Short mmCIF file of C-alpha atoms and ligand atoms in Angstrom, two decimals:
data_model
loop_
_atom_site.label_atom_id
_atom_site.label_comp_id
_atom_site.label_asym_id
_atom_site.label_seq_id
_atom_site.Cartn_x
_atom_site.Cartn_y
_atom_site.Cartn_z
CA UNK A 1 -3.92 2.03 21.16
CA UNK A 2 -1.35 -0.62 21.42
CA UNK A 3 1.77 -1.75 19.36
CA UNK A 4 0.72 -1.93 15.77
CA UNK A 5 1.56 -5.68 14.78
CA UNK A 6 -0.94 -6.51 11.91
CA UNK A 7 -0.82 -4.96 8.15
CA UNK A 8 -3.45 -6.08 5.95
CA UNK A 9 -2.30 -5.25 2.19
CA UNK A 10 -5.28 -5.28 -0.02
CA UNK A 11 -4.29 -7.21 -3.47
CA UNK A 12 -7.83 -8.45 -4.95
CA UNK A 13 -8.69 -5.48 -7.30
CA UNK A 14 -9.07 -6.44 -10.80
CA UNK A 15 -6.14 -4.02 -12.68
CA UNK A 16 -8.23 -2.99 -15.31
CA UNK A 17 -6.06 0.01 -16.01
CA UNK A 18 -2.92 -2.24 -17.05
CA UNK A 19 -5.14 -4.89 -19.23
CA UNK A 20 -3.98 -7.15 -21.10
CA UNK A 21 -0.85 -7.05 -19.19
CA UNK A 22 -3.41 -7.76 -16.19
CA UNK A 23 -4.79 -10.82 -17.26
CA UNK A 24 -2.99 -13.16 -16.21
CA UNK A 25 -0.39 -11.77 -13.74
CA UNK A 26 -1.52 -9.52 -10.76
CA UNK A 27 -0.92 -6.23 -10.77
CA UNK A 28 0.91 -6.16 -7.61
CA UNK A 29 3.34 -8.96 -8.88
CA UNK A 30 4.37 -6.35 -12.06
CA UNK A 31 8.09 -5.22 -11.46
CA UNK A 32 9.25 -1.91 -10.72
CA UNK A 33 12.56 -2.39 -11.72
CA UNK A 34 13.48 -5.89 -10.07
CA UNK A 35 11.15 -6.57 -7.35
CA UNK A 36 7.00 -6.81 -7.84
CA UNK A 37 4.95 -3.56 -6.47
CA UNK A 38 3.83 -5.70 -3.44
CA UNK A 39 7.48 -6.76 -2.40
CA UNK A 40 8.24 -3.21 -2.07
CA UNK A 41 5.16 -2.43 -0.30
CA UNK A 42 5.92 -5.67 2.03
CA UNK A 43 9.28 -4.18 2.65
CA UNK A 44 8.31 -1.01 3.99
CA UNK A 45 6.08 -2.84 6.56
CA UNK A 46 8.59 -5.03 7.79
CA UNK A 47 11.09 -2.11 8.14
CA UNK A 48 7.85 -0.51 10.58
CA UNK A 49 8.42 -3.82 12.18
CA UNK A 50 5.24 -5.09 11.13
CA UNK A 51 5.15 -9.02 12.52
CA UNK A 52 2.09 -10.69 10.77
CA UNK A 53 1.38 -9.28 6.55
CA UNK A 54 -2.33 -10.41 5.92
CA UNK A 55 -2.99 -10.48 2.01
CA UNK A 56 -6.85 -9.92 1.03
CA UNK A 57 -6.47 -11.90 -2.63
CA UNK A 58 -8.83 -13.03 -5.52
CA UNK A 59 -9.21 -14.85 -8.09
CA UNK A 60 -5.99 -15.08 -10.45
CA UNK A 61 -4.16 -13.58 -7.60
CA UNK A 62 -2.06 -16.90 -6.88
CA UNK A 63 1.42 -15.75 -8.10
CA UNK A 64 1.42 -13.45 -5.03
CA UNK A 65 1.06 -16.05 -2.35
CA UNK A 66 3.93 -18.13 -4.35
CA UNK A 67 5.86 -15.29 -4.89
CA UNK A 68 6.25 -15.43 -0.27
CA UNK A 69 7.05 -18.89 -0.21
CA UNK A 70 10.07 -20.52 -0.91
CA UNK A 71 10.74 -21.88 -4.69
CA UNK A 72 12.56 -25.17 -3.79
CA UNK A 73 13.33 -26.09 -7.33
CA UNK A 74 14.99 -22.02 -8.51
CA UNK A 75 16.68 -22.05 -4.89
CA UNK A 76 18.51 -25.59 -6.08
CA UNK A 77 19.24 -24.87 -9.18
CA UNK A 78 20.77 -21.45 -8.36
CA UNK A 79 23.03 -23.37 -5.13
CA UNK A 80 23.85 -25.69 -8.01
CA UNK A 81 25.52 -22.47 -9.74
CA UNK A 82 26.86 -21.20 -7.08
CA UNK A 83 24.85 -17.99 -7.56
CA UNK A 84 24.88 -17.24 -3.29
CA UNK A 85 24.37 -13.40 -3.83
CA UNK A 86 20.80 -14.57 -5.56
CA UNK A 87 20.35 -16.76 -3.04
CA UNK A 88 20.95 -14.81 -0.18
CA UNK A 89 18.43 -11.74 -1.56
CA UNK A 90 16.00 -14.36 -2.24
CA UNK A 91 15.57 -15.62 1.53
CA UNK A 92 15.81 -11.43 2.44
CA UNK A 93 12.87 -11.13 0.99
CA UNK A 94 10.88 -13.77 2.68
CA UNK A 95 8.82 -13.27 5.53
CA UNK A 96 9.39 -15.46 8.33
CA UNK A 97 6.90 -18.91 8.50
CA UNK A 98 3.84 -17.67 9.64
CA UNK A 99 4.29 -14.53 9.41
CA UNK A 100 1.99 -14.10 6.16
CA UNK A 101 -1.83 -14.92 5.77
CA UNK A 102 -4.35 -14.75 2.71
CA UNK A 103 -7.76 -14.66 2.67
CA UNK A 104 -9.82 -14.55 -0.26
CA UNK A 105 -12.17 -11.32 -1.06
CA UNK A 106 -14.43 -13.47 -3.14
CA UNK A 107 -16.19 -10.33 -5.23
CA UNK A 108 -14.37 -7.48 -5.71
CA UNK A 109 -16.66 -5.39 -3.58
CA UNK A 110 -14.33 -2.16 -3.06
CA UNK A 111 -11.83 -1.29 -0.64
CA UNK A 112 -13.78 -1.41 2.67
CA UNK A 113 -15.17 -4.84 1.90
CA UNK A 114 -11.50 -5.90 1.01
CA UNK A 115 -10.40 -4.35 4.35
CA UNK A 116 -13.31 -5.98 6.11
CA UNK A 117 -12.01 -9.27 4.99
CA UNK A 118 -8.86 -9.29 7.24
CA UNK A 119 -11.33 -9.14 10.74
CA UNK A 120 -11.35 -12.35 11.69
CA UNK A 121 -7.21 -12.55 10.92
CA UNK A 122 -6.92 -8.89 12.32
CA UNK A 123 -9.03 -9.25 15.94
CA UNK A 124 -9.40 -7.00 18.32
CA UNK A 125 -6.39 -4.42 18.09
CA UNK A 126 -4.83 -1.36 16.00
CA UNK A 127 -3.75 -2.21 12.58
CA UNK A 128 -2.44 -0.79 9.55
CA UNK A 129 -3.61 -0.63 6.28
CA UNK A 130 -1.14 -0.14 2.89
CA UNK A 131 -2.23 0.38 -0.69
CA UNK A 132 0.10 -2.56 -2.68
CA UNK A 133 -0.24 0.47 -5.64
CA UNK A 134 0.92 3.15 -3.71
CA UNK A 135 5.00 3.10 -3.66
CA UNK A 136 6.23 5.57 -1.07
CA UNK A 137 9.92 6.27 -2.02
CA UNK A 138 12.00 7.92 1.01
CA UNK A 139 14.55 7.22 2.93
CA UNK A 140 12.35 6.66 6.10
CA UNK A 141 9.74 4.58 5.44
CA UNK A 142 6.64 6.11 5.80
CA UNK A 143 4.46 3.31 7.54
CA UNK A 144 7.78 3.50 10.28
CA UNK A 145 7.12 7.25 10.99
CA UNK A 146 3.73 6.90 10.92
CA UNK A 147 3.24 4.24 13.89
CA UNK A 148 6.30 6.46 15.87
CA UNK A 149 3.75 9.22 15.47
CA UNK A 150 1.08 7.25 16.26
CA UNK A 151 2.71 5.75 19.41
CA UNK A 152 2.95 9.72 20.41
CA UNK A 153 -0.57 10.94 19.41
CA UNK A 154 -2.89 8.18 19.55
CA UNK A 155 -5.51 7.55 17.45
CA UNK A 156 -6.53 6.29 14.26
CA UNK A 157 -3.89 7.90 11.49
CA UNK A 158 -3.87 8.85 8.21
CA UNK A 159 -0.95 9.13 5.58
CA UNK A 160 -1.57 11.91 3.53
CA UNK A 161 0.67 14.00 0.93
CA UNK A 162 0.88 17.42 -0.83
CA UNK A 163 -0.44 17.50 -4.49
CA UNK A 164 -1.34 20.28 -6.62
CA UNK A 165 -4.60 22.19 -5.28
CA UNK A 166 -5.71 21.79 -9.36
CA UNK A 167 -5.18 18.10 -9.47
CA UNK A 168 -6.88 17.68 -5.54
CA UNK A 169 -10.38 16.64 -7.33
CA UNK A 170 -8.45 13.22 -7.81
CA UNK A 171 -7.93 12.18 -4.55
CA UNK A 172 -9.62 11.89 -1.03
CA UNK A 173 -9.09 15.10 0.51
CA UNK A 174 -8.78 15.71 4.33
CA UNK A 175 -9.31 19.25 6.31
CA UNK A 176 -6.99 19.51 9.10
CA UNK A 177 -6.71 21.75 12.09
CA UNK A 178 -2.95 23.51 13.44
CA UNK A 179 -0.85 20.61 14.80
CA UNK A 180 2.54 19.35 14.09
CA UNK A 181 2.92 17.64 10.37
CA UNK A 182 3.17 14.56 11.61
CA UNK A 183 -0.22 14.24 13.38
CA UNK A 184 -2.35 16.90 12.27
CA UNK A 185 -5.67 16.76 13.63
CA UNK A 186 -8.31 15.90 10.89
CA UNK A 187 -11.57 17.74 10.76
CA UNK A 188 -12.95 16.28 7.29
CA UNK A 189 -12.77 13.92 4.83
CA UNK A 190 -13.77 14.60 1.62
CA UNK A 191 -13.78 12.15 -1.50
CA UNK A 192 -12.78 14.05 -4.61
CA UNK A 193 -14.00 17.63 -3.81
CA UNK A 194 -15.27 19.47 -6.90
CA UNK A 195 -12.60 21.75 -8.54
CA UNK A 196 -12.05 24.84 -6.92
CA UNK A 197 -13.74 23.37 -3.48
CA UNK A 198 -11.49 21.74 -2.05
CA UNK A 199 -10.10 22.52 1.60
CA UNK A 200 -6.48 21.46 1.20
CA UNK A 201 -4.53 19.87 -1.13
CA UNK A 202 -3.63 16.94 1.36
CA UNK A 203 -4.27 13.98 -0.39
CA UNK A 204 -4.70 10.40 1.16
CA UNK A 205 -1.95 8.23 0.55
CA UNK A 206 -2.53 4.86 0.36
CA UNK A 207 -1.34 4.36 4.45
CA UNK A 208 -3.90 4.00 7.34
CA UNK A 209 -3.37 3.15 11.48
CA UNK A 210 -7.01 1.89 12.28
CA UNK A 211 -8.69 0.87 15.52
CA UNK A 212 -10.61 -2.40 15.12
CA UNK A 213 -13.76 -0.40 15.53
CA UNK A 214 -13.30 -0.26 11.85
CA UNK A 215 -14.51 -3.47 11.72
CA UNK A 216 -18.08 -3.48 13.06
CA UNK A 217 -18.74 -0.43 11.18
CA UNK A 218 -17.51 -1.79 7.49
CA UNK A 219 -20.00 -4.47 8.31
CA UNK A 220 -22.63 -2.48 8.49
CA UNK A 221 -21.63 -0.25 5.40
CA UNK A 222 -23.89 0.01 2.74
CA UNK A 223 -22.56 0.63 -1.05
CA UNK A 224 -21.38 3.96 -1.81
CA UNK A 225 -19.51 5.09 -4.97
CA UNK A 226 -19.80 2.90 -7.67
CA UNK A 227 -21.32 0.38 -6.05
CA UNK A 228 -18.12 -0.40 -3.46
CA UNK A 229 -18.02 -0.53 0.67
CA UNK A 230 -15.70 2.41 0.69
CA UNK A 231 -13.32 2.40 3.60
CA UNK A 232 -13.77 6.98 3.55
CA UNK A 233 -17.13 6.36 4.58
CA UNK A 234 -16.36 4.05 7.55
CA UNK A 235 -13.78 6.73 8.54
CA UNK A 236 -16.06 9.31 8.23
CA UNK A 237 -18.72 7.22 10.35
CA UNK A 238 -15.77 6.10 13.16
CA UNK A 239 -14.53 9.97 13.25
CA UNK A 240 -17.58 10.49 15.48
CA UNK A 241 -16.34 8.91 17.91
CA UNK A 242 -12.25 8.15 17.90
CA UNK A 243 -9.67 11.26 16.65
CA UNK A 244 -8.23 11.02 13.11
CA UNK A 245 -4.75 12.15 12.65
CA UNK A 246 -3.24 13.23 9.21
CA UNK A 247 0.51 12.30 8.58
CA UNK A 248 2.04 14.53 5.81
CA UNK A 249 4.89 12.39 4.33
CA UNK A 250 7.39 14.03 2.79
CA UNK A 251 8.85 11.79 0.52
CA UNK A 252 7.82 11.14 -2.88
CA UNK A 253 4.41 8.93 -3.67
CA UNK A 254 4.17 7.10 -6.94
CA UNK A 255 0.15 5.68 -7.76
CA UNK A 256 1.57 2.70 -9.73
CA UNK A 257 -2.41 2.03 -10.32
CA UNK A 258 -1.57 4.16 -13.19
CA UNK A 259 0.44 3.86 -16.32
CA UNK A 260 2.09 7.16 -15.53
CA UNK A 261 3.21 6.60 -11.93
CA UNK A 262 3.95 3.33 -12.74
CA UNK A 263 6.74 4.39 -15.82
CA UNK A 264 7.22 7.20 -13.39
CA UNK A 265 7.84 4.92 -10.28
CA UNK A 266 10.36 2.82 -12.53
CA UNK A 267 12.36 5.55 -13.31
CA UNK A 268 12.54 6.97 -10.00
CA UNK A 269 14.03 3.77 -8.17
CA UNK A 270 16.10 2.99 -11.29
CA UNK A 271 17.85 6.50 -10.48
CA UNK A 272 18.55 5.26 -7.09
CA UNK A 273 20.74 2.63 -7.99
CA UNK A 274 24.21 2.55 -8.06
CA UNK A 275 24.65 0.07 -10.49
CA UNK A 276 21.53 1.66 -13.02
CA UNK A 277 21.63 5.45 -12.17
CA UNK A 278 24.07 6.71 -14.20
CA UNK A 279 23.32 4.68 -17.09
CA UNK A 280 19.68 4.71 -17.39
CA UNK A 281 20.16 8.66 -16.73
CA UNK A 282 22.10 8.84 -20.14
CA UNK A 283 19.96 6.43 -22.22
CA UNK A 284 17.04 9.16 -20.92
CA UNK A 285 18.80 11.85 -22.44
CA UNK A 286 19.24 10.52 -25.42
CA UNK A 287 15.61 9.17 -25.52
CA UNK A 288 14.31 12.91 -25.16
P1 UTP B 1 -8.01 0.21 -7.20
O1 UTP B 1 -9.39 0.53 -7.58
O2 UTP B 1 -6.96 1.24 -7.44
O3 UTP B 1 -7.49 -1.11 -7.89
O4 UTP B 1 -7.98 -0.24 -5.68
P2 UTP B 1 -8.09 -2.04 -9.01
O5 UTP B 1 -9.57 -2.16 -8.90
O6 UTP B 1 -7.29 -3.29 -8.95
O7 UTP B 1 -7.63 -1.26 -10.32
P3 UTP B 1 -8.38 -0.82 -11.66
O8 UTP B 1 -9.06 0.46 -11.33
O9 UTP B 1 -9.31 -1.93 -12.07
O10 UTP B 1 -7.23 -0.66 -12.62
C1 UTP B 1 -6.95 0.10 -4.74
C2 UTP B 1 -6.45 -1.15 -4.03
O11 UTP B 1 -7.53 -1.83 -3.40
C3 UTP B 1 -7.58 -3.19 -3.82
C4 UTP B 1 -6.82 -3.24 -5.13
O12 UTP B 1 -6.23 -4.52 -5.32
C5 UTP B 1 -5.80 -2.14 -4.99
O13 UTP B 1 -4.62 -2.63 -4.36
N1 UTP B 1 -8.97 -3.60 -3.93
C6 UTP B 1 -9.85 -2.82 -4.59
C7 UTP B 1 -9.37 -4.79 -3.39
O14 UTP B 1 -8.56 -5.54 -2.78
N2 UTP B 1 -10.68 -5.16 -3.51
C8 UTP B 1 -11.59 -4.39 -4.16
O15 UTP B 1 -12.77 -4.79 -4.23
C9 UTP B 1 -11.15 -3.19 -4.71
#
């Protein structure tokens, strides 16, 4: 595979967990602490020095697209106040012209149809895939280590983390044979083994390196769970005929999806700050 340039971030699900506060905003545009859940998402693919960020949006999902583009009026009135610090983070943030796309997933068809969207944007080489609700906090960014390991292994790759063997019924599971931790060979991928069934407790991140064989074989998907193209069963289908590596991160992964890792994933980069830490760690105390 070549150098991994592309990132499509799929962004057109519907939030339902976090109605009403859904309704109207995205869910990738809520905060966790300052910056929306896609800005920190967007972050960690730039730092993998990821060149083009291809959004699959929806309806209602227009707040994201201005949220990358410049804000002409806010950038005036804050040079008019001399507020350069603001300023400065503001054009940070930004992607370079060009460097973004959006396409729209016009029904929310699940994950592989959202992915499928990005083909025509994505062409005809190894890309990477990264769940907007999936924060990975660490001091190496994850989608970084993974495309290093990638560059060494080959292959499509995984990101994949340790949870609880109770809790593993939650997640897509994968089976992997002895390797090192950052490319562990996969043997199986299973979708939410029963309890007591399942063969690790690696879960699946929210962080994929695909070939664009991906692609021809999304098209061809039919529905699975609940009615959605499911990107684990175009895996499962492309395993048969290109390796699939497992990446364990080791950092900490926050499913902002939910109301719990979302509170959870607040707290945790609040901590992190100089200028919040020490304060929000006493105002915790004296909440509990
Ligand atoms: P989720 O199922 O977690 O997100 O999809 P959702 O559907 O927005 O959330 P709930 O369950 O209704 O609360 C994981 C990711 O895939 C995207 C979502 O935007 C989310 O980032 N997605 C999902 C799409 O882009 N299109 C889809 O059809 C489904």
């Amino acid at each position: 595979m070549s150098k991994i340039r592309k990132a499509v971030f799929p962004v057109a699900g519907l939030g339902t967990r976090f109605l009403p506060a859904t309704k109207a905003v995205p869910k990738e545009m809520l905060p966790v602490v300052d910056r929306p859940v896609i800005q920190h998402v967007v972050d960690e693919a730039r730092a993998a020095g990821i060149e083009q960020f291809i959004f699959i949006t929806g309806r209602n999902k227009g707040a994201i697209e201005d949220h990358f583009d410049i804000a002409y009026e806010l950038d005036r009135t804050l040079k008019e106040r001399h507020r350069t610090d603001d300023l400065a983070e503001l054009a940070r943030d930004l992607p370079a012209a060009g460097m973004t796309s959006f396409t729209r997933q016009q029904e929310p068809l699940g994950l592989g149809h959202a992915v499928w969207c990005a083909r025509e944007m994505v062409g005809d080489e190894p890309f990477a895939v990264l769940l907007p609700d999936m924060l990975h906090q660490s001091a190496i960014p994850c989608l970084k280590s993974m495309i290093e390991a990638q560059a060494e292994h080959g292959g499509n790759m995984i990101g994949v983390y340790e949870v609880p063997f109770e809790d593993t019924h939650r997640y897509g599971i994968v089976d992997v044979g002895d390797g090192p931790a950052s490319a562990l060979p996969i043997r199986k991928m299973v979708e939410k083994p029963k309890q007591g069934t399942s063969p690790s407790n690696l879960a699946i991140s929210g962080r994929y390196i695909l070939s664009p064989k991906i692609f021809e074989l999304l098209g061809n998907q039919p529905r699975g769970t609940g009615g959605e193209i499911q990107l684990t069963d175009a895996m499962v289908t492309l395993q048969q005929s290109e390796p699939f590596h497992a990446h364990v991160f080791k950092g900490r992964v926050h499913d902002t999806g939910t109301k719990i890792g979302f509170l959870t994933a607040n707290i945790a980069y609040a901590l992190e700050r100089d200028e919040l830490g020490s304060e929000l760690r006493a105002a915790l105390r004296t909440l509990l």
